[in-house]
Structure formats: C-alpha cells, structure tokens
Short mmCIF file of C-alpha atoms and ligand atoms in Angstrom, two decimals:
data_model
loop_
_atom_site.label_atom_id
_atom_site.label_comp_id
_atom_site.label_asym_id
_atom_site.label_seq_id
_atom_site.Cartn_x
_atom_site.Cartn_y
_atom_site.Cartn_z
CA MET A 30 116.17 76.29 77.08
CA ARG A 31 115.93 73.87 74.06
CA ARG A 32 113.42 74.46 71.74
CA ILE A 33 111.53 71.06 70.90
CA ARG A 34 109.62 71.16 67.41
CA ILE A 35 106.43 69.58 67.46
CA PHE A 36 105.65 67.53 64.16
CA ASP A 37 101.83 66.79 64.23
CA THR A 38 100.85 63.82 61.83
CA THR A 39 97.34 63.59 63.08
CA LEU A 40 96.19 64.22 59.48
CA ARG A 41 98.57 61.41 58.13
CA ASP A 42 99.45 58.68 60.46
CA GLY A 43 96.50 59.53 62.66
CA GLU A 44 94.29 59.12 59.69
CA GLN A 45 95.59 55.93 59.25
CA SER A 46 93.83 54.66 62.40
CA PRO A 47 91.19 52.12 61.48
CA GLY A 48 88.14 53.93 60.63
CA ALA A 49 89.37 57.45 61.03
CA SER A 50 89.01 58.70 57.48
CA LEU A 51 88.57 62.45 57.39
CA ASN A 52 87.07 64.57 54.18
CA VAL A 53 88.93 67.31 52.73
CA SER A 54 86.77 70.08 54.53
CA GLU A 55 87.49 68.25 58.17
CA LYS A 56 91.20 68.12 57.11
CA VAL A 57 91.54 72.06 56.64
CA VAL A 58 89.64 72.47 59.68
CA ILE A 59 91.81 70.60 61.55
CA ALA A 60 94.92 71.66 60.31
CA LYS A 61 93.63 75.21 61.19
CA GLN A 62 93.30 74.34 64.69
CA LEU A 63 96.65 72.63 64.74
CA ASP A 64 98.05 76.00 63.74
CA LYS A 65 96.48 77.77 66.48
CA LEU A 66 97.54 75.22 68.67
CA GLY A 67 101.35 76.20 67.86
CA VAL A 68 102.69 73.02 66.03
CA ASP A 69 105.81 73.63 64.26
CA ILE A 70 104.96 71.07 61.37
CA ILE A 71 102.02 69.62 60.08
CA GLU A 72 102.10 66.45 57.98
CA ALA A 73 98.95 66.92 56.18
CA GLY A 74 99.05 63.61 54.34
CA PHE A 75 100.30 61.23 51.79
CA PRO A 76 99.52 63.02 48.42
CA ARG A 77 100.47 60.08 46.19
CA THR A 78 98.09 57.44 48.22
CA SER A 79 94.73 59.12 46.86
CA GLN A 80 93.30 62.00 45.14
CA GLY A 81 91.87 63.34 48.54
CA ASP A 82 95.08 63.37 50.26
CA PHE A 83 96.49 64.86 47.49
CA GLU A 84 93.47 67.56 47.50
CA ALA A 85 93.79 67.96 51.31
CA VAL A 86 97.48 68.54 51.53
CA LYS A 87 97.17 71.29 48.58
CA LEU A 88 94.38 73.03 50.09
CA ILE A 89 96.23 73.24 53.65
CA ALA A 90 99.28 74.31 51.94
CA GLN A 91 96.99 77.19 50.68
CA GLU A 92 95.21 78.20 53.37
CA VAL A 93 97.49 77.50 56.48
CA ARG A 94 100.71 79.70 56.22
CA ARG A 95 102.57 79.87 59.40
CA PRO A 96 103.66 76.07 60.25
CA VAL A 97 105.65 74.31 57.73
CA ILE A 98 103.38 71.95 55.80
CA CYS A 99 104.79 68.57 55.11
CA GLY A 100 103.96 65.90 52.64
CA LEU A 101 104.93 62.18 53.03
CA ALA A 102 106.41 60.35 49.97
CA ARG A 103 108.19 57.06 49.28
CA THR A 104 111.22 57.14 47.46
CA ARG A 105 109.62 56.65 43.97
CA ASP A 106 109.75 59.42 41.53
CA GLU A 107 106.07 59.90 41.36
CA ASP A 108 105.45 59.77 45.09
CA ILE A 109 108.06 62.73 45.56
CA ASP A 110 106.47 64.33 42.46
CA ALA A 111 103.09 64.37 43.76
CA ALA A 112 104.27 65.69 47.09
CA GLY A 113 106.00 68.42 45.61
CA GLN A 114 103.11 69.30 43.33
CA ALA A 115 100.58 69.24 46.08
CA LEU A 116 102.59 71.49 48.15
CA GLU A 117 103.48 74.00 45.41
CA SER A 118 101.59 77.16 47.22
CA ALA A 119 102.78 76.48 50.34
CA GLU A 120 104.67 79.39 52.46
CA ASN A 121 106.80 76.73 54.00
CA LYS A 122 106.98 73.25 52.81
CA ARG A 123 108.65 69.91 53.72
CA ILE A 124 108.83 66.77 51.67
CA HIS A 125 109.24 63.65 54.15
CA VAL A 126 110.92 60.73 52.16
CA PHE A 127 111.25 57.44 53.72
CA ILE A 128 112.23 53.85 52.96
CA ALA A 129 112.55 50.76 55.19
CA THR A 130 115.79 49.67 56.44
CA SER A 131 115.44 46.79 58.66
CA ALA A 132 116.85 43.10 57.33
CA LEU A 133 113.40 42.29 57.61
CA HIS A 134 111.86 44.90 55.60
CA MET A 135 114.49 45.01 53.18
CA ASP A 136 114.45 41.59 52.49
CA LYS A 137 110.71 40.64 52.42
CA LYS A 138 109.19 43.93 51.59
CA LEU A 139 111.43 45.84 49.15
CA LYS A 140 113.29 42.82 48.39
CA MET A 141 116.49 45.20 47.84
CA THR A 142 119.82 44.90 49.22
CA PRO A 143 121.33 47.35 51.66
CA ASP A 144 123.47 48.96 49.07
CA GLU A 145 120.45 49.31 47.01
CA VAL A 146 118.48 50.89 49.53
CA ILE A 147 121.21 53.55 50.28
CA ALA A 148 121.29 54.25 46.56
CA THR A 149 117.42 54.80 46.61
CA ALA A 150 117.27 56.92 49.70
CA ILE A 151 119.99 59.14 48.11
CA ARG A 152 118.12 59.35 44.81
CA GLY A 153 114.69 59.95 46.78
CA VAL A 154 116.28 62.80 48.95
CA ARG A 155 117.92 64.62 45.91
CA ARG A 156 114.54 64.52 43.91
CA ALA A 157 112.77 66.15 46.99
CA ARG A 158 115.35 68.55 47.14
CA ARG A 159 114.28 69.87 43.68
CA TYR A 160 110.94 71.11 45.25
CA THR A 161 112.23 72.39 48.59
CA ASP A 162 115.30 72.91 50.85
CA ASP A 163 113.42 71.63 53.83
CA VAL A 164 113.67 67.32 53.46
CA GLU A 165 113.03 65.03 56.08
CA PHE A 166 114.51 61.47 55.84
CA SER A 167 113.15 58.49 57.76
CA PRO A 168 114.87 54.83 57.68
CA GLU A 169 111.31 53.00 58.27
CA ASP A 170 111.30 50.36 60.86
CA CYS A 171 114.30 51.98 62.35
CA SER A 172 114.20 50.26 65.95
CA ARG A 173 114.72 46.98 64.35
CA THR A 174 117.68 48.30 62.13
CA ASP A 175 121.08 47.41 62.61
CA MET A 176 122.83 50.64 64.40
CA ASP A 177 125.45 50.56 61.87
CA PHE A 178 123.41 50.60 59.09
CA MET A 179 121.09 53.17 60.44
CA CYS A 180 124.32 55.50 60.57
CA ARG A 181 125.45 54.83 56.96
CA VAL A 182 121.69 55.59 55.77
CA CYS A 183 121.28 58.66 57.77
CA GLU A 184 124.82 59.76 56.69
CA ALA A 185 123.94 59.29 52.89
CA ALA A 186 120.67 60.76 53.42
CA ILE A 187 122.21 64.26 54.93
CA ASP A 188 124.81 64.39 52.32
CA ALA A 189 122.06 64.29 49.81
CA GLY A 190 120.58 67.04 51.17
CA ALA A 191 118.21 65.94 54.04
CA THR A 192 117.85 68.25 56.81
CA THR A 193 116.06 66.38 59.28
CA VAL A 194 116.50 62.65 60.13
CA ASN A 195 113.37 60.91 61.70
CA ILE A 196 113.82 57.54 63.82
CA PRO A 197 110.59 55.89 63.64
CA ASP A 198 109.88 53.34 65.84
CA THR A 199 107.14 52.05 63.04
CA VAL A 200 106.07 48.82 65.11
CA GLY A 201 106.28 49.93 68.52
CA TYR A 202 108.81 47.64 69.69
CA ALA A 203 111.36 49.89 71.39
CA VAL A 204 111.70 50.24 75.02
CA PRO A 205 113.24 53.71 76.65
CA GLN A 206 116.74 52.90 77.09
CA GLU A 207 117.33 51.25 73.75
CA ILE A 208 115.88 54.61 72.19
CA ARG A 209 118.18 56.42 74.44
CA GLN A 210 121.25 54.43 73.18
CA ARG A 211 120.38 54.76 69.49
CA ILE A 212 120.00 58.28 69.23
CA SER A 213 123.30 58.64 71.29
CA TYR A 214 124.96 56.12 68.59
CA LEU A 215 123.84 58.18 65.76
CA ARG A 216 125.02 61.35 67.24
CA GLU A 217 128.23 59.88 68.18
CA LYS A 218 128.89 58.02 64.86
CA VAL A 219 127.45 59.97 61.88
CA PRO A 220 130.04 62.52 61.00
CA ASN A 221 127.62 65.12 59.33
CA ILE A 222 124.86 64.76 62.22
CA SER A 223 125.04 68.39 62.91
CA ARG A 224 123.61 69.39 59.68
CA ALA A 225 120.20 68.13 60.49
CA VAL A 226 117.83 68.11 63.17
CA ILE A 227 117.10 64.52 64.74
CA SER A 228 113.40 63.54 64.88
CA ILE A 229 111.92 60.98 66.73
CA HIS A 230 108.63 59.14 65.50
CA CYS A 231 106.92 56.18 68.48
CA HIS A 232 103.89 54.03 67.94
CA ASN A 233 102.17 52.98 71.08
CA ASP A 234 102.09 49.07 70.82
CA LEU A 235 103.50 48.68 74.28
CA GLY A 236 102.18 51.90 75.57
CA LEU A 237 105.56 53.28 75.53
CA ALA A 238 105.15 56.24 72.46
CA VAL A 239 105.44 58.75 75.02
CA ALA A 240 108.07 57.53 77.17
CA ASN A 241 109.98 56.62 74.24
CA SER A 242 109.75 60.01 72.57
CA LEU A 243 111.12 61.72 76.07
CA ALA A 244 113.82 59.41 76.10
CA ALA A 245 114.83 60.41 72.76
CA MET A 246 114.81 64.10 73.48
CA GLU A 247 117.02 63.32 76.67
CA ALA A 248 119.41 61.72 74.14
CA GLY A 249 119.37 64.70 71.74
CA CYS A 250 116.33 64.74 69.64
CA ASP A 251 115.15 68.16 68.75
CA GLN A 252 111.90 67.21 67.12
CA ILE A 253 108.94 65.04 68.29
CA GLU A 254 106.55 63.53 65.83
CA CYS A 255 103.12 62.90 67.69
CA THR A 256 99.47 63.38 66.98
CA ILE A 257 96.46 64.53 68.69
CA ASN A 258 94.72 61.96 71.10
CA GLY A 259 97.40 59.73 70.29
CA LEU A 260 95.73 58.34 67.20
CA GLY A 261 97.44 56.41 64.25
CA GLU A 262 98.08 53.16 63.11
CA ARG A 263 97.11 50.22 65.57
CA ALA A 264 97.77 51.45 68.89
CA GLY A 265 98.56 54.86 68.05
CA ASN A 266 101.41 57.33 67.84
CA ALA A 267 102.75 59.10 71.08
CA SER A 268 99.94 61.66 71.94
CA LEU A 269 100.70 65.33 71.45
CA GLU A 270 99.15 66.45 74.49
CA GLU A 271 100.83 64.10 76.73
CA VAL A 272 104.46 64.73 75.37
CA VAL A 273 103.78 68.77 75.62
CA MET A 274 102.38 68.59 79.05
CA ALA A 275 105.21 66.37 80.18
CA ILE A 276 107.67 69.12 78.68
CA TRP A 277 105.22 72.15 79.83
CA LEU A 278 105.04 70.93 83.66
CA ARG A 279 108.74 69.57 83.72
CA HIS A 280 110.70 71.95 81.65
CA GLU A 281 113.01 72.40 84.51
CA ASN A 282 113.75 68.80 84.30
CA TYR A 283 113.96 68.41 80.30
CA MET A 284 115.43 72.19 80.29
CA ALA A 285 113.38 72.45 77.01
CA GLU A 286 110.14 74.01 75.98
CA THR A 287 107.62 73.80 73.02
CA GLY A 288 105.83 76.26 71.08
CA ILE A 289 102.34 74.91 71.83
CA ASN A 290 99.91 77.16 73.56
CA THR A 291 98.37 74.62 75.94
CA ARG A 292 95.47 76.34 76.21
CA GLU A 293 93.95 75.33 72.84
CA ILE A 294 94.63 71.44 73.91
CA TRP A 295 91.17 70.53 75.06
CA THR A 296 89.69 72.34 72.11
CA THR A 297 91.63 70.49 69.79
CA SER A 298 91.45 66.88 71.33
CA ARG A 299 87.40 67.62 71.24
CA LEU A 300 87.66 68.64 67.57
CA VAL A 301 89.81 65.72 66.54
CA SER A 302 87.69 63.14 68.36
CA ASP A 303 84.26 64.61 66.99
CA LEU A 304 85.43 64.87 63.32
CA THR A 305 87.23 61.28 63.42
CA GLY A 306 84.23 59.91 65.40
CA ILE A 307 87.00 58.24 67.60
CA ALA A 308 86.02 58.90 71.33
CA VAL A 309 88.70 59.70 73.86
CA GLN A 310 88.66 57.38 76.73
CA ARG A 311 87.51 58.77 80.02
CA ASN A 312 90.73 58.36 81.88
CA LYS A 313 93.28 59.31 79.26
CA ALA A 314 95.93 61.65 80.29
CA ILE A 315 95.25 65.46 79.84
CA VAL A 316 92.35 65.24 77.68
CA GLY A 317 90.14 62.37 79.12
CA ASP A 318 86.77 63.30 80.77
CA ASN A 319 88.04 62.30 84.16
CA ALA A 320 91.35 63.81 83.91
CA PHE A 321 89.96 67.04 85.85
CA ALA A 322 87.72 65.16 87.92
CA HIS A 323 88.78 67.74 90.72
CA GLU A 324 85.94 69.78 88.75
CA ALA A 325 83.43 67.35 89.82
CA GLY A 326 84.22 67.31 93.58
CA ILE A 327 86.36 64.33 93.92
CA HIS A 328 88.96 64.78 96.67
CA GLN A 329 87.25 68.11 97.12
CA HIS A 330 88.74 68.30 100.93
CA GLY A 331 92.18 68.41 99.90
CA VAL A 332 91.64 70.56 96.86
CA ILE A 333 90.02 73.21 98.82
CA SER A 334 92.57 73.52 101.60
CA ASP A 335 95.35 73.77 98.91
CA ARG A 336 94.89 72.70 95.06
CA LYS A 337 98.24 71.55 94.62
CA THR A 338 97.64 68.54 97.05
CA TYR A 339 96.06 66.42 93.96
CA GLU A 340 96.33 68.77 90.97
CA ILE A 341 99.55 68.79 89.00
CA ILE A 342 97.75 70.79 85.95
CA LEU A 343 94.99 73.13 86.37
CA ALA A 344 91.90 72.66 84.09
CA ASP A 345 92.31 76.06 82.59
CA ASP A 346 95.98 75.08 81.81
CA VAL A 347 94.79 72.85 79.08
CA GLY A 348 91.66 75.17 78.23
CA TRP A 349 89.27 72.28 79.59
CA LYS A 350 85.81 74.03 79.43
CA GLY A 351 83.52 71.98 81.82
CA GLU A 352 80.54 74.82 81.59
CA GLN A 353 78.18 74.76 78.62
CA LEU A 354 77.56 77.99 77.54
CA VAL A 355 73.59 78.50 76.64
CA ILE A 356 73.06 79.53 73.45
CA GLY A 357 69.69 81.91 73.31
CA LYS A 358 67.06 80.92 70.91
CA HIS A 359 67.68 84.33 69.46
CA SER A 360 71.29 84.51 69.52
CA GLY A 361 72.27 85.98 66.00
CA LYS A 362 75.21 84.52 63.66
CA HIS A 363 77.70 86.32 65.58
CA VAL A 364 77.15 84.62 68.78
CA ILE A 365 77.20 81.44 66.77
CA GLU A 366 80.60 82.34 64.83
CA GLN A 367 82.28 82.97 68.39
CA THR A 368 81.08 79.94 69.62
CA LEU A 369 82.59 77.96 66.82
CA LYS A 370 85.77 79.75 66.66
CA SER A 371 86.40 79.29 70.25
CA ARG A 372 85.91 75.50 69.86
CA GLY A 373 88.45 75.45 66.89
CA TYR A 374 85.85 75.37 63.91
CA ALA A 375 86.90 77.94 61.21
CA LEU A 376 84.24 77.49 59.17
CA ASN A 377 83.73 79.19 55.76
CA LYS A 378 80.69 81.56 54.94
CA ASP A 379 78.10 78.77 53.45
CA GLN A 380 79.12 76.44 56.13
CA LEU A 381 78.63 79.02 58.75
CA LEU A 382 75.07 80.17 57.24
CA GLU A 383 74.10 76.37 57.50
CA VAL A 384 74.82 76.05 61.19
CA THR A 385 73.04 79.27 62.06
CA ASN A 386 69.92 77.87 59.86
CA ARG A 387 70.06 74.60 61.66
CA VAL A 388 70.37 76.35 65.01
CA LYS A 389 67.38 78.35 64.02
CA GLU A 390 65.52 75.20 63.07
CA ALA A 391 66.20 73.39 66.18
CA ALA A 392 65.42 76.34 68.37
CA ASP A 393 61.87 76.06 67.34
CA ARG A 394 61.65 72.73 68.57
CA GLN A 395 63.95 72.81 71.61
CA LYS A 396 63.88 74.62 75.01
CA ALA A 397 67.53 75.77 74.74
CA ILE A 398 70.31 75.43 72.43
CA THR A 399 73.65 74.68 74.08
CA GLU A 400 77.02 75.03 72.80
CA GLU A 401 77.34 71.15 72.34
CA ASP A 402 74.49 71.46 69.81
CA VAL A 403 75.94 74.12 67.80
CA ILE A 404 79.23 71.95 67.50
CA ALA A 405 76.70 68.71 66.71
CA PHE A 406 75.62 70.78 63.80
CA ALA A 407 78.92 71.85 62.84
CA ASN A 408 80.44 68.08 62.76
CA ASP A 409 76.96 67.02 60.89
CA ILE A 410 77.97 69.64 58.35
CA LEU A 411 81.44 68.71 57.56
CA THR A 412 81.10 65.27 57.57
CA THR A 413 78.19 65.58 55.05
CA LEU A 414 79.44 63.91 51.78
CA THR A 415 79.42 66.05 48.71
CA ARG A 416 76.50 65.48 46.04
CA ASP A 417 78.65 63.43 44.00
CA GLU A 418 79.30 61.01 46.93
CA GLN A 419 75.64 60.67 47.77
CA LEU A 420 74.85 57.97 45.32
CA VAL A 421 72.00 56.87 47.78
CA ARG A 422 69.70 59.12 49.52
CA LEU A 423 67.02 58.46 51.94
CA CYS A 424 63.55 59.41 50.34
CA GLU A 425 61.06 57.62 52.81
CA LEU A 426 61.25 55.59 55.95
CA SER A 427 58.27 54.20 58.22
CA VAL A 428 58.94 51.84 61.39
CA MET A 429 56.47 49.98 63.36
CA THR A 430 57.33 48.77 66.57
CA GLY A 431 55.74 47.77 69.88
CA ASN A 432 55.43 45.02 72.36
CA ARG A 433 52.99 42.65 70.46
CA PHE A 434 54.44 42.08 66.91
CA THR A 435 57.45 41.84 65.24
CA PRO A 436 59.30 45.42 64.55
CA SER A 437 59.44 46.13 60.88
CA ALA A 438 60.62 48.93 58.72
CA THR A 439 59.85 50.19 55.09
CA ILE A 440 62.57 52.29 53.14
CA LYS A 441 62.46 54.17 49.96
CA LEU A 442 65.90 55.11 48.91
CA ALA A 443 66.99 57.14 45.80
CA VAL A 444 69.86 55.03 44.10
CA GLY A 445 70.97 57.17 40.96
CA ASP A 446 67.75 58.44 39.51
CA ARG A 447 65.58 55.20 40.51
CA GLU A 448 63.71 54.92 43.70
CA VAL A 449 63.93 51.68 45.30
CA LEU A 450 61.92 50.21 47.85
CA GLY A 451 62.85 47.53 50.53
CA THR A 452 61.47 46.12 53.90
CA GLY A 453 63.02 44.24 56.99
CA THR A 454 62.32 42.89 60.54
CA GLY A 455 64.23 43.01 63.23
CA ILE A 456 64.45 42.94 67.14
CA GLY A 457 63.76 46.44 67.21
CA PRO A 458 62.80 49.47 64.76
CA VAL A 459 66.31 50.47 64.09
CA ASP A 460 67.43 46.69 63.42
CA ALA A 461 64.59 46.58 61.09
CA ALA A 462 65.52 49.64 59.24
CA ALA A 463 68.98 48.40 59.20
CA HIS A 464 68.19 45.05 57.29
CA ALA A 465 66.03 47.26 54.88
CA LEU A 466 68.67 49.14 53.98
CA GLN A 467 71.40 46.52 53.73
CA SER A 468 69.04 44.42 51.30
CA ILE A 469 68.77 47.36 49.24
CA ILE A 470 72.31 48.02 49.17
CA HIS A 471 73.27 44.56 48.24
CA LYS A 472 70.67 44.32 45.62
CA GLU A 473 71.05 47.35 43.73
CA LEU A 474 75.03 47.97 44.34
CA GLY A 475 76.59 44.88 45.55
CA PRO A 476 78.46 45.60 48.87
CA HIS A 477 77.24 43.21 51.57
CA LEU A 478 77.51 45.51 54.57
CA GLU A 479 77.22 44.37 58.31
CA LEU A 480 76.52 46.54 61.09
CA LYS A 481 79.67 46.45 63.33
CA GLU A 482 78.91 49.33 65.60
CA TYR A 483 75.96 51.20 66.36
CA GLY A 484 75.94 54.06 68.88
CA LEU A 485 73.23 56.46 69.94
CA LYS A 486 73.80 59.36 72.50
CA ALA A 487 72.01 62.65 73.55
CA VAL A 488 73.98 65.39 72.35
CA THR A 489 72.59 67.18 75.41
CA GLY A 490 69.89 66.21 78.20
CA GLY A 491 66.42 65.89 77.86
CA THR A 492 64.00 64.06 75.40
CA ASP A 493 63.78 67.05 73.15
CA ALA A 494 67.51 67.10 72.87
CA LEU A 495 69.14 65.94 69.19
CA ALA A 496 70.43 62.62 68.80
CA HIS A 497 73.61 61.70 67.47
CA ALA A 498 73.79 58.49 65.90
CA HIS A 499 77.37 56.58 64.93
CA ILE A 500 77.53 53.52 62.94
CA ARG A 501 80.14 51.28 61.60
CA PHE A 502 79.47 49.21 58.54
CA ALA A 503 81.85 46.46 57.38
CA ASP A 504 82.23 44.68 54.08
CA ASP A 505 83.22 41.38 53.13
CA GLU A 506 87.11 42.08 53.04
CA GLY A 507 87.05 43.93 56.40
CA ASN A 508 87.13 47.34 55.12
CA SER A 509 85.15 49.60 57.53
CA PHE A 510 82.99 52.58 56.94
CA ARG A 511 81.55 55.12 59.23
CA GLY A 512 78.55 57.03 59.41
CA GLU A 513 77.30 59.87 61.64
CA ALA A 514 74.12 61.94 61.67
CA ILE A 515 72.02 64.13 64.07
CA ASN A 516 68.52 64.36 64.27
CA GLY A 517 65.73 65.15 66.90
CA ASP A 518 64.50 61.71 65.75
CA VAL A 519 66.64 58.85 67.09
CA ILE A 520 65.13 56.68 64.23
CA LEU A 521 65.75 59.06 61.69
CA ALA A 522 69.40 59.75 63.14
CA SER A 523 70.18 56.27 63.02
CA VAL A 524 69.18 55.72 59.44
CA GLU A 525 70.54 58.51 58.09
CA ALA A 526 73.98 57.53 59.57
CA MET A 527 73.58 54.25 57.98
CA VAL A 528 72.54 56.03 54.59
CA GLN A 529 76.31 57.98 55.11
CA GLY A 530 78.07 54.93 56.00
CA ALA A 531 76.41 52.78 52.74
CA ASN A 532 77.62 55.85 50.40
CA ARG A 533 81.12 55.57 51.89
CA ALA A 534 81.29 51.98 51.06
CA VAL A 535 79.57 52.15 47.61
CA ASN A 536 82.15 55.09 46.59
CA PHE A 537 85.12 53.05 48.15
CA GLN A 538 84.26 50.28 45.70
CA LYS A 539 83.93 52.58 42.88
CA ARG A 540 87.20 54.13 43.41
CA LYS A 541 89.44 50.97 44.26
CA THR A 542 91.64 49.94 41.43
CA PRO A 543 94.18 47.14 42.15
CA SER A 544 97.11 49.45 42.05
CA GLU A 545 95.68 51.91 44.80
CA GLN A 546 95.37 48.96 47.18
CA GLY A 547 98.72 47.87 46.80
CA GLN A 548 100.18 51.29 47.52
CA GLN A 549 97.80 51.61 50.61
CA GLN A 550 99.62 48.62 52.08
CA THR A 551 103.06 49.72 51.53
CA GLY A 552 103.07 52.99 53.28
CA GLU A 553 104.73 53.71 56.38
CA ARG A 554 102.10 53.06 59.18
ZN1 ZN B 630 104.02 56.04 62.08
#
C-alpha cells in the first residue's frame, strides 16, 4: 500500500474563502482538531500577509507538535524570513515557497522572463533551507504552464533543496486526463525527481478538484493538498473528506491509504463550518446533512434487509452524530468539557469557565440544554473580538414594533469613550435597528456599511431556544465583514451580530495600508 500524505490548507487557502476570516483562537482550535484528525501537514497561514497570520502560525507551531506545520511565502526574502520566524518553535516545520510560472502570470503579473523566474525560485528555496530542511516549492498556475518549463523550474528547485514539489491548478482549469499526463511527464523528464515528493493542489472551479487530485495520485503524486468542506478561494479547493473517503473506500483500487482517522471527519467539518460561518450544503458528499439520510428512514425497506443495498459508507465511519445529547441542568464542568472535547473544541481554562457560566445562565431560562447549545456558546466565545478590537459596544437598544405603525429602533453605542445615540425606522424591528446602527457607524467612524446577508436560526427547538444570528456587511469597496451572536432574544442576537460585523469593518479600515493591500492581492490563491 502507498501512503498518501494529506496536506491540509484550510487555515491558509480555506481562510481565503470570501468572508471566512478566522481569528487566532479559532485557528488554534481548528489546528488542534486537524491534529486529532490525523493530517500529515497543516498549512497554518501566510505569515507575511498580516500580523494576525503571523501570530496564528507562531501559536500553532508552539501548540501543535505532531504534524508538520507549514507557512506559505513568496520568493521574497521578507516573506521567507517571516515564515521562518513564525515557525521557529515548531517541532516539525516546512516553508512553502511559490512563484508563478505560466506565460500569462510571468508576463502580466511578475513582469519577469522565464530565466529570471528560475533564478528567483532557486534563491527563494535556498533561503528557505536556512530555516528548515523541509521545503516545498510550487510553480503557481502550473496547469497553464508550458510542460518543459515546468520541468526546468522543478529540477532547479529540487537542486536548490526543495523536498516537495507541488503542482497547483491555481485557477481550476485542468481536467483529469491532463493532470495525469502532466504528472507523468514530470516524473519522466525531471532527472532528480526521485529526491522530492510530488504533490497536487487543485481548485474546484469546474467541480473537478477531487477528481483531478485522484488522477494525480494515480499518476504518482504522494501528497494531496485539500481543505475541510472544500473551502478555498472562489469555488474552493479539493475537499479533504471526499479525497480521504474515496481512498478509504476504494483502497484496493488505488492500493493506497492515508493516515486520517475517518471517525473525526464529521466533527472537524462541523467545527470548521461553525467557526468560519460558511454552512455545508445539505447534499454535500460525505458531510452534508443529507449524506446519511438513511438514518432518517429514506430507503428504509432496502436498508433493513441489508444495509449495503444503499449505503457505501456508514455514518459511524465518518463519526456522524445524529442524536443530540441532552446536557442536564446540573451538569458540571466535567460533562461540558467532555462534550466540547468530543466535538473538537480544545479550549483553554478561561474559555472553558466562560462556557460553563453561560450554560448555567441559560439553564435558568431554558428547559433543557443540548449539546448544540454548548457548542453555540463555545463558538460565540471563540468569535468574540478582543477588547482592543471592540471599538464599538452596544449600550442600549429599544425597538417598537406592531401592525399599526412604522417599526422604529433607538440604539446607544459606546464609540471609544463617548456614547452616541441613533434612531432608525424600517420594515421590521431588525431592519430599523440596522438603519440606526449603520447611521451611527457612518457618521462617527466613516465606513458606509450595507447589510448583505442576514440569517437567524434557533440553535435547538422551542420558543425559549437560543437564537443564532449571522450577518454580513459590505463596505463601498466590496470588502465583507461577518458578525455572529447568540442570545435568547432574537432582536438582541441580531443587533449584537451587527455590532460585531461593524467592529470588524472599523478594525479593517484602521489596519489598512496601501502596501498591505498590494500584498494580499499577489498571494497564491
Ligand atoms: Zn490554492
């Protein structure tokens, strides 16, 4: 059996999904769960792009010891040095250096000749080797790169010390047959190829990311780059759960296996979807709610006579949890801790204490507290902005609504050390409150925010259930900012989510410098 390495880039490429920004604590929680899942390499971020990415990579390197922790870098010295510094305390570290190699990218983006690109790649790989013996090299936009030039660059990178060469289908353009040919060509034409592991990185613009990854594996790739729930730039990356379960189920066909503990898949998927705020589509393969609809009685007759009639994967195989555990009113810290652990939330002491307190508080109001309530509190605590980031705080809110007058809202916000009052009207109380909030933010702080998404759902059933509000604001430049909050009161949950979104927008504007913007646009996406 061949052992296929699973390289997870949820925290780097996945986090580049529009609207999926994660804070440092959320990234650490996800990294710990990825460790439990058994991934071989965690690409934890792109340290040079922002202080937040640098901090996240550094903290993950300190706290997650088994897998290889990887940081992305362009071929520039400052990128590689930032990655090297962020990874300093890692037990196992990798620097992933990339430069574009397609004629289009070299000409229009880099404005470099092919020879300059090769020289730059060599310099970058050599510099990365100063920090670690484990260096990955990617020729960006490889699926649109001339095959012979791809071979020249890869040979040079391996000579300079790259130990993995990754073939990215950056724009999701390739089809399986082509990928198979490209990998075979690389193996045939690059004389030193046996000194490096070949890797594949596919995007899903044509819905072919998983198929392309499997085709690459057939042709000799030993590392697959993927993300939980297929998150990633635009249409996303190859989905880890689909790649892994295809290899798991058809291992005899592929004569291959991975180190993934498949029973941690469902938990990881839910964790990532809760913390990024990006829901998994119901009919998504492996982890969608409908994937194990057998559990709900569909095809029941056939399934009862022999489960294999309709099921190729059992719910247990991916750790799917259908039933909700009810947490008793008097459940202590221990039960809550166990529940959180089993769902991938490795929280620190303070965070755990806060969840316990929130559960106690809620137990006084609600009949029963379920596992989902506990998870909702943990999510809420993890997404909370730091004190420094809370430039705006909600002090007072009152709304008037009914069927004989225009709904209106009055909001008092603390903006720095001042209190500011605003009013608004709308088609309902949430709309009215949104208008009041938007006018204060615009007047006091500048950003002109438009509410692009608004969602409200009960965490569990019943009118006394907690409400989870999710919003997305967009500013004039099209940047989007999400906000999440839970509260027993739907209006308060909605407004708290909007305050969080507004804070993200204001923080973004404060941090924004022209050079930072330029950097983010040149990242391998
Ligand atoms: Zn990518």
